[in-house]
Amino acid sequence: MTLQRKRLLSKIIMIICLTVVACIYIYPVYLMFMNSFKPFGEIIADVLAFPKKLDVSNYTYVFQKMKYALLFRNNLIITVIGIVGIVIFSSMAAYILDRRKGKYSSIAYTIIITPMLIPFQTIMITLLKAMNVIHLSGSKVGLGIQYWGFGIPMATFIFYNFMKTIPKELDESAIIDGASTIRTFVSIIFPLLKSVTVTVIVLDVMWIWNDFLLPLLMVNSNNNTKTLVLAAYTFVGQMNTKWNYALTAMVLAVVPSIIVFILLQKYIVEGVVAGAVKG
């Protein structure tokens, strides 16, 4: 077998394996979407069967019942606050850690990224009590700020590794021209972080928008502060679950984040490729 045929065979095998893995991940989403058009009886009878007719009554009922417009606004506020804080603070931290390397910079970097290794479940009770003390629980703004602490470590790690690919000569030129550190970062460095910034934004939007546990702890007590995923969970009961409404609510909850991912996925690829080539 020639080298060219071996490469073609390995490529075909890789494509088949990736297709199988993709189907495994997509299949539950497909079932959720397909069953959202069925009445409760059809789902119970055969969850794998196609709906006998496309019925949108589930969507109209769930849209009104869960107050979708209000909860969408809640999700949007929480996500925007979380994303803005994560991007600003993590990018600035990565810039200073990379450009101002000193005796304690490596220690500071280790301290910043270490929380990535700590499971949320181990600190959630302590976190809830601490947020009650400083009055950051029970509000959308408070929940958005809390995501800073959980999102900044990973974002700083991503920004820091990409920052190494940007020549330090750009900073020196800006300083010679009289620019301050903040002005250099805002006007010169941050625009060069476009691809990696979009990568961080997409990853964190998918996480914050679809998060369940932290909103359950912090904003579940008030119907006006609930998120879409929490509202979808209200259709799941201990003794009786309205599967047609629960699945429909989940579709309405996750579709916006999927749309964001589809629209911005090319920037994620650009960021990964840029980091790989420059690094």
mmCIF file of C-alpha atoms in Angstrom:
data_model
loop_
_atom_site.group_PDB
_atom_site.id
_atom_site.type_symbol
_atom_site.label_atom_id
_atom_site.label_comp_id
_atom_site.label_asym_id
_atom_site.label_seq_id
_atom_site.Cartn_x
_atom_site.Cartn_y
_atom_site.Cartn_z
ATOM 1 C CA MET A 1 0.000 0.000 0.000
ATOM 2 C CA THR A 2 1.384 3.368 -1.022
ATOM 3 C CA LEU A 3 1.869 6.257 1.379
ATOM 4 C CA GLN A 4 -0.899 8.242 -0.319
ATOM 5 C CA ARG A 5 -3.393 5.392 0.123
ATOM 6 C CA LYS A 6 -2.410 5.010 3.773
ATOM 7 C CA ARG A 7 -3.070 8.691 4.366
ATOM 8 C CA LEU A 8 -6.414 8.470 2.566
ATOM 9 C CA LEU A 9 -7.404 5.404 4.612
ATOM 10 C CA SER A 10 -6.425 7.039 7.901
ATOM 11 C CA LYS A 11 -8.374 10.160 6.909
ATOM 12 C CA ILE A 12 -11.482 8.093 6.113
ATOM 13 C CA ILE A 13 -11.205 6.226 9.430
ATOM 14 C CA MET A 14 -10.835 9.515 11.302
ATOM 15 C CA ILE A 15 -13.886 10.975 9.568
ATOM 16 C CA ILE A 16 -15.952 7.884 10.404
ATOM 17 C CA CYS A 17 -14.878 7.995 14.065
ATOM 18 C CA LEU A 18 -15.616 11.722 14.366
ATOM 19 C CA THR A 19 -19.005 11.229 12.695
ATOM 20 C CA VAL A 20 -19.920 8.475 15.156
ATOM 21 C CA VAL A 21 -18.874 10.610 18.140
ATOM 22 C CA ALA A 22 -20.807 13.609 16.760
ATOM 23 C CA CYS A 23 -23.938 11.487 16.315
ATOM 24 C CA ILE A 24 -23.668 10.225 19.898
ATOM 25 C CA TYR A 25 -23.626 13.813 21.196
ATOM 26 C CA ILE A 26 -26.262 15.129 18.795
ATOM 27 C CA TYR A 27 -28.769 12.303 19.241
ATOM 28 C CA PRO A 28 -30.103 13.425 22.670
ATOM 29 C CA VAL A 29 -30.541 16.956 21.316
ATOM 30 C CA TYR A 30 -32.373 15.542 18.322
ATOM 31 C CA LEU A 31 -34.708 13.561 20.607
ATOM 32 C CA MET A 32 -35.374 16.645 22.723
ATOM 33 C CA PHE A 33 -36.233 18.750 19.689
ATOM 34 C CA MET A 34 -38.351 16.058 17.996
ATOM 35 C CA ASN A 35 -40.373 15.232 21.107
ATOM 36 C CA SER A 36 -41.086 18.907 21.768
ATOM 37 C CA PHE A 37 -43.643 18.704 18.930
ATOM 38 C CA LYS A 38 -45.488 15.716 20.433
ATOM 39 C CA PRO A 39 -48.331 15.634 22.941
ATOM 40 C CA PHE A 40 -47.680 13.849 26.229
ATOM 41 C CA GLY A 41 -49.392 10.633 25.085
ATOM 42 C CA GLU A 42 -47.185 10.209 22.024
ATOM 43 C CA ILE A 43 -44.005 10.672 24.070
ATOM 44 C CA ILE A 44 -45.075 8.028 26.569
ATOM 45 C CA ALA A 45 -46.123 5.641 23.773
ATOM 46 C CA ASP A 46 -42.848 5.853 21.812
ATOM 47 C CA VAL A 47 -40.180 8.430 22.524
ATOM 48 C CA LEU A 48 -38.194 7.430 19.411
ATOM 49 C CA ALA A 49 -41.040 7.788 16.904
ATOM 50 C CA PHE A 50 -41.543 10.839 14.710
ATOM 51 C CA PRO A 51 -44.439 13.107 15.707
ATOM 52 C CA LYS A 52 -47.646 12.292 13.858
ATOM 53 C CA LYS A 53 -48.007 15.991 13.085
ATOM 54 C CA LEU A 54 -46.026 19.103 13.857
ATOM 55 C CA ASP A 55 -47.951 20.627 16.744
ATOM 56 C CA VAL A 56 -46.690 23.952 18.088
ATOM 57 C CA SER A 57 -49.200 24.102 20.927
ATOM 58 C CA ASN A 58 -46.469 23.027 23.353
ATOM 59 C CA TYR A 59 -44.437 26.088 22.390
ATOM 60 C CA THR A 60 -47.306 28.547 22.741
ATOM 61 C CA TYR A 61 -48.255 27.130 26.151
ATOM 62 C CA VAL A 62 -44.680 27.042 27.493
ATOM 63 C CA PHE A 63 -43.874 30.497 26.110
ATOM 64 C CA GLN A 64 -46.747 32.005 28.091
ATOM 65 C CA LYS A 65 -46.474 29.771 31.170
ATOM 66 C CA MET A 66 -42.776 30.378 31.829
ATOM 67 C CA LYS A 67 -42.950 34.094 30.903
ATOM 68 C CA TYR A 68 -40.289 33.589 28.288
ATOM 69 C CA ALA A 69 -39.681 37.274 27.509
ATOM 70 C CA LEU A 70 -38.986 38.084 31.176
ATOM 71 C CA LEU A 71 -36.708 35.089 31.702
ATOM 72 C CA PHE A 72 -34.879 35.745 28.437
ATOM 73 C CA ARG A 73 -34.131 39.251 29.699
ATOM 74 C CA ASN A 74 -32.899 37.798 32.994
ATOM 75 C CA ASN A 75 -30.577 35.419 31.154
ATOM 76 C CA LEU A 76 -29.352 38.230 28.938
ATOM 77 C CA ILE A 77 -28.572 40.541 31.873
ATOM 78 C CA ILE A 78 -26.756 37.830 33.823
ATOM 79 C CA THR A 79 -24.790 36.668 30.788
ATOM 80 C CA VAL A 80 -23.766 40.158 29.665
ATOM 81 C CA ILE A 81 -22.598 41.155 33.160
ATOM 82 C CA GLY A 82 -20.662 37.914 33.516
ATOM 83 C CA ILE A 83 -19.043 38.082 30.063
ATOM 84 C CA VAL A 84 -18.036 41.765 30.306
ATOM 85 C CA GLY A 85 -16.361 41.286 33.686
ATOM 86 C CA ILE A 86 -14.612 38.064 32.671
ATOM 87 C CA VAL A 87 -13.209 39.513 29.440
ATOM 88 C CA ILE A 88 -12.052 42.810 30.951
ATOM 89 C CA PHE A 89 -10.407 41.502 34.110
ATOM 90 C CA SER A 90 -8.912 38.326 32.649
ATOM 91 C CA SER A 91 -7.408 40.066 29.620
ATOM 92 C CA MET A 92 -5.899 42.819 31.779
ATOM 93 C CA ALA A 93 -4.553 40.279 34.262
ATOM 94 C CA ALA A 94 -3.004 38.218 31.463
ATOM 95 C CA TYR A 95 -1.421 41.344 29.979
ATOM 96 C CA ILE A 96 0.195 42.426 33.253
ATOM 97 C CA LEU A 97 1.335 38.910 34.128
ATOM 98 C CA ASP A 98 3.002 38.509 30.744
ATOM 99 C CA ARG A 99 4.492 41.997 30.396
ATOM 100 C CA ARG A 100 5.489 42.662 34.014
ATOM 101 C CA LYS A 101 7.249 39.433 34.847
ATOM 102 C CA GLY A 102 8.921 39.632 38.220
ATOM 103 C CA LYS A 103 9.706 37.692 41.323
ATOM 104 C CA TYR A 104 6.093 36.963 42.224
ATOM 105 C CA SER A 105 4.388 36.954 38.817
ATOM 106 C CA SER A 106 4.501 33.165 38.481
ATOM 107 C CA ILE A 107 3.048 32.814 41.988
ATOM 108 C CA ALA A 108 0.256 35.253 41.131
ATOM 109 C CA TYR A 109 -0.472 33.379 37.906
ATOM 110 C CA THR A 110 -0.669 30.062 39.763
ATOM 111 C CA ILE A 111 -3.030 31.538 42.364
ATOM 112 C CA ILE A 112 -5.303 32.942 39.647
ATOM 113 C CA ILE A 113 -5.667 29.726 37.651
ATOM 114 C CA THR A 114 -5.767 27.312 40.614
ATOM 115 C CA PRO A 115 -9.567 27.718 41.144
ATOM 116 C CA MET A 116 -10.061 25.816 37.872
ATOM 117 C CA LEU A 117 -9.079 22.682 39.788
ATOM 118 C CA ILE A 118 -11.607 23.179 42.606
ATOM 119 C CA PRO A 119 -15.028 21.515 42.043
ATOM 120 C CA PHE A 120 -17.911 23.924 42.515
ATOM 121 C CA GLN A 121 -19.822 21.426 44.668
ATOM 122 C CA THR A 122 -17.146 21.603 47.366
ATOM 123 C CA ILE A 123 -17.645 25.336 47.959
ATOM 124 C CA MET A 124 -21.276 25.963 47.029
ATOM 125 C CA ILE A 125 -22.652 26.014 50.594
ATOM 126 C CA THR A 126 -19.900 28.335 51.819
ATOM 127 C CA LEU A 127 -20.389 30.482 48.729
ATOM 128 C CA LEU A 128 -24.132 30.780 49.348
ATOM 129 C CA LYS A 129 -23.562 31.932 52.934
ATOM 130 C CA ALA A 130 -20.879 34.403 51.853
ATOM 131 C CA MET A 131 -23.104 35.866 49.109
ATOM 132 C CA ASN A 132 -25.933 36.283 51.619
ATOM 133 C CA VAL A 133 -23.618 38.258 53.887
ATOM 134 C CA ILE A 134 -22.496 40.670 51.156
ATOM 135 C CA HIS A 135 -26.005 40.804 49.573
ATOM 136 C CA LEU A 136 -25.059 39.347 46.182
ATOM 137 C CA SER A 137 -27.579 36.500 46.316
ATOM 138 C CA GLY A 138 -31.121 36.807 45.034
ATOM 139 C CA SER A 139 -30.326 39.342 42.293
ATOM 140 C CA LYS A 140 -29.448 39.129 38.622
ATOM 141 C CA VAL A 141 -26.577 41.598 38.945
ATOM 142 C CA GLY A 142 -25.150 39.697 41.913
ATOM 143 C CA LEU A 143 -25.305 36.412 40.022
ATOM 144 C CA GLY A 144 -23.551 37.961 37.022
ATOM 145 C CA ILE A 145 -20.752 39.252 39.265
ATOM 146 C CA GLN A 146 -20.322 35.819 40.839
ATOM 147 C CA TYR A 147 -19.562 34.369 37.415
ATOM 148 C CA TRP A 148 -16.480 36.579 37.322
ATOM 149 C CA GLY A 149 -14.868 34.513 40.046
ATOM 150 C CA PHE A 150 -15.611 31.215 38.293
ATOM 151 C CA GLY A 151 -14.821 32.359 34.749
ATOM 152 C CA ILE A 152 -11.732 34.543 35.163
ATOM 153 C CA PRO A 153 -9.263 31.697 35.955
ATOM 154 C CA MET A 154 -9.888 29.821 32.704
ATOM 155 C CA ALA A 155 -10.132 33.015 30.650
ATOM 156 C CA THR A 156 -6.860 34.309 32.133
ATOM 157 C CA PHE A 157 -5.197 31.010 31.249
ATOM 158 C CA ILE A 158 -6.386 31.339 27.623
ATOM 159 C CA PHE A 159 -5.473 35.033 27.305
ATOM 160 C CA TYR A 160 -2.077 34.536 28.960
ATOM 161 C CA ASN A 161 -0.985 31.846 26.526
ATOM 162 C CA PHE A 162 -2.149 33.901 23.549
ATOM 163 C CA MET A 163 -0.493 37.062 24.911
ATOM 164 C CA LYS A 164 2.914 35.430 24.508
ATOM 165 C CA THR A 165 2.441 35.522 20.728
ATOM 166 C CA ILE A 166 2.190 39.350 20.650
ATOM 167 C CA PRO A 167 5.604 41.040 20.258
ATOM 168 C CA LYS A 168 6.709 43.187 23.192
ATOM 169 C CA GLU A 169 8.122 45.696 20.695
ATOM 170 C CA LEU A 170 4.574 47.012 20.236
ATOM 171 C CA ASP A 171 4.474 48.011 23.901
ATOM 172 C CA GLU A 172 7.893 49.648 23.697
ATOM 173 C CA SER A 173 6.867 51.684 20.656
ATOM 174 C CA ALA A 174 3.701 52.852 22.422
ATOM 175 C CA ILE A 175 5.649 53.851 25.548
ATOM 176 C CA ILE A 176 8.127 55.840 23.425
ATOM 177 C CA ASP A 177 5.155 57.664 21.897
ATOM 178 C CA GLY A 178 3.983 58.579 25.397
ATOM 179 C CA ALA A 179 1.154 56.064 25.860
ATOM 180 C CA SER A 180 0.366 54.842 29.358
ATOM 181 C CA THR A 181 0.008 51.171 30.250
ATOM 182 C CA ILE A 182 -3.805 51.359 30.107
ATOM 183 C CA ARG A 183 -3.750 53.232 26.799
ATOM 184 C CA THR A 184 -1.300 50.717 25.333
ATOM 185 C CA PHE A 185 -3.491 47.817 26.354
ATOM 186 C CA VAL A 186 -6.791 49.346 25.203
ATOM 187 C CA SER A 187 -5.595 50.841 21.910
ATOM 188 C CA ILE A 188 -2.924 48.386 20.758
ATOM 189 C CA ILE A 189 -2.962 45.054 22.585
ATOM 190 C CA PHE A 190 -6.665 44.353 23.115
ATOM 191 C CA PRO A 191 -7.642 44.757 19.421
ATOM 192 C CA LEU A 192 -5.065 42.062 18.616
ATOM 193 C CA LEU A 193 -6.886 39.707 20.989
ATOM 194 C CA LYS A 194 -10.045 39.659 18.871
ATOM 195 C CA SER A 195 -10.025 35.973 17.940
ATOM 196 C CA VAL A 196 -9.171 34.701 21.429
ATOM 197 C CA THR A 197 -11.654 37.153 22.982
ATOM 198 C CA VAL A 198 -14.460 35.769 20.830
ATOM 199 C CA THR A 199 -13.389 32.260 21.837
ATOM 200 C CA VAL A 200 -13.681 33.181 25.524
ATOM 201 C CA ILE A 201 -17.028 34.895 24.917
ATOM 202 C CA VAL A 202 -18.559 31.909 23.116
ATOM 203 C CA LEU A 203 -17.355 29.374 25.668
ATOM 204 C CA ASP A 204 -18.596 31.461 28.589
ATOM 205 C CA VAL A 205 -21.921 32.314 26.933
ATOM 206 C CA MET A 206 -22.598 28.593 26.476
ATOM 207 C CA TRP A 207 -21.676 28.019 30.133
ATOM 208 C CA ILE A 208 -23.454 30.951 31.799
ATOM 209 C CA TRP A 209 -26.609 30.817 29.670
ATOM 210 C CA ASN A 210 -27.159 27.099 30.296
ATOM 211 C CA ASP A 211 -25.893 26.940 33.884
ATOM 212 C CA PHE A 212 -28.266 25.353 36.372
ATOM 213 C CA LEU A 213 -26.646 24.838 39.765
ATOM 214 C CA LEU A 214 -25.427 28.359 40.594
ATOM 215 C CA PRO A 215 -28.734 30.059 39.599
ATOM 216 C CA LEU A 216 -30.578 27.349 41.551
ATOM 217 C CA LEU A 217 -28.684 28.392 44.679
ATOM 218 C CA MET A 218 -28.758 32.151 44.150
ATOM 219 C CA VAL A 219 -31.916 33.288 42.336
ATOM 220 C CA ASN A 220 -34.382 30.386 42.546
ATOM 221 C CA SER A 221 -36.376 31.906 45.414
ATOM 222 C CA ASN A 222 -37.885 34.675 43.279
ATOM 223 C CA ASN A 223 -39.855 34.072 40.083
ATOM 224 C CA ASN A 224 -38.756 37.457 38.732
ATOM 225 C CA THR A 225 -35.064 36.523 38.879
ATOM 226 C CA LYS A 226 -35.202 32.944 37.606
ATOM 227 C CA THR A 227 -33.355 31.880 34.477
ATOM 228 C CA LEU A 228 -34.684 29.921 31.509
ATOM 229 C CA VAL A 229 -33.117 26.638 32.612
ATOM 230 C CA LEU A 230 -34.620 26.976 36.102
ATOM 231 C CA ALA A 231 -38.037 27.668 34.618
ATOM 232 C CA ALA A 232 -37.734 24.587 32.404
ATOM 233 C CA TYR A 233 -37.060 22.499 35.496
ATOM 234 C CA THR A 234 -40.418 23.552 36.987
ATOM 235 C CA PHE A 235 -42.147 21.194 34.528
ATOM 236 C CA VAL A 236 -40.246 18.265 36.077
ATOM 237 C CA GLY A 237 -42.015 17.003 39.199
ATOM 238 C CA GLN A 238 -41.189 14.360 41.773
ATOM 239 C CA MET A 239 -44.371 12.378 41.128
ATOM 240 C CA ASN A 240 -45.372 13.567 37.671
ATOM 241 C CA THR A 241 -43.324 15.087 34.837
ATOM 242 C CA LYS A 242 -44.936 16.858 31.904
ATOM 243 C CA TRP A 243 -42.367 15.719 29.389
ATOM 244 C CA ASN A 244 -43.875 17.512 26.411
ATOM 245 C CA TYR A 245 -43.642 20.855 28.226
ATOM 246 C CA ALA A 246 -40.283 20.116 29.877
ATOM 247 C CA LEU A 247 -38.619 19.235 26.568
ATOM 248 C CA THR A 248 -40.167 22.247 24.852
ATOM 249 C CA ALA A 249 -38.933 24.525 27.632
ATOM 250 C CA MET A 250 -35.423 23.108 27.291
ATOM 251 C CA VAL A 251 -35.457 23.753 23.547
ATOM 252 C CA LEU A 252 -36.484 27.362 24.151
ATOM 253 C CA ALA A 253 -33.786 27.682 26.808
ATOM 254 C CA VAL A 254 -30.801 26.336 24.870
ATOM 255 C CA VAL A 255 -31.561 27.546 21.333
ATOM 256 C CA PRO A 256 -30.220 31.121 21.870
ATOM 257 C CA SER A 257 -26.820 29.854 23.067
ATOM 258 C CA ILE A 258 -26.655 27.393 20.164
ATOM 259 C CA ILE A 259 -27.344 30.233 17.719
ATOM 260 C CA VAL A 260 -24.519 32.291 19.268
ATOM 261 C CA PHE A 261 -22.166 29.331 18.936
ATOM 262 C CA ILE A 262 -23.100 28.749 15.282
ATOM 263 C CA LEU A 263 -22.655 32.428 14.379
ATOM 264 C CA LEU A 264 -19.274 32.775 16.100
ATOM 265 C CA GLN A 265 -17.753 29.320 15.668
ATOM 266 C CA LYS A 266 -15.471 30.438 12.842
ATOM 267 C CA TYR A 267 -13.778 32.865 15.237
ATOM 268 C CA ILE A 268 -13.102 30.010 17.663
ATOM 269 C CA VAL A 269 -11.299 28.117 14.900
ATOM 270 C CA GLU A 270 -9.352 31.261 13.991
ATOM 271 C CA GLY A 271 -8.295 31.746 17.596
ATOM 272 C CA VAL A 272 -7.164 28.155 18.008
ATOM 273 C CA VAL A 273 -5.268 28.179 14.709
ATOM 274 C CA ALA A 274 -3.649 31.545 15.429
ATOM 275 C CA GLY A 275 -2.457 30.382 18.814
ATOM 276 C CA ALA A 276 -1.130 27.128 17.393
ATOM 277 C CA VAL A 277 0.730 28.774 14.498
ATOM 278 C CA LYS A 278 2.179 31.716 16.443
ATOM 279 C CA GLY A 279 2.974 29.628 19.490
#
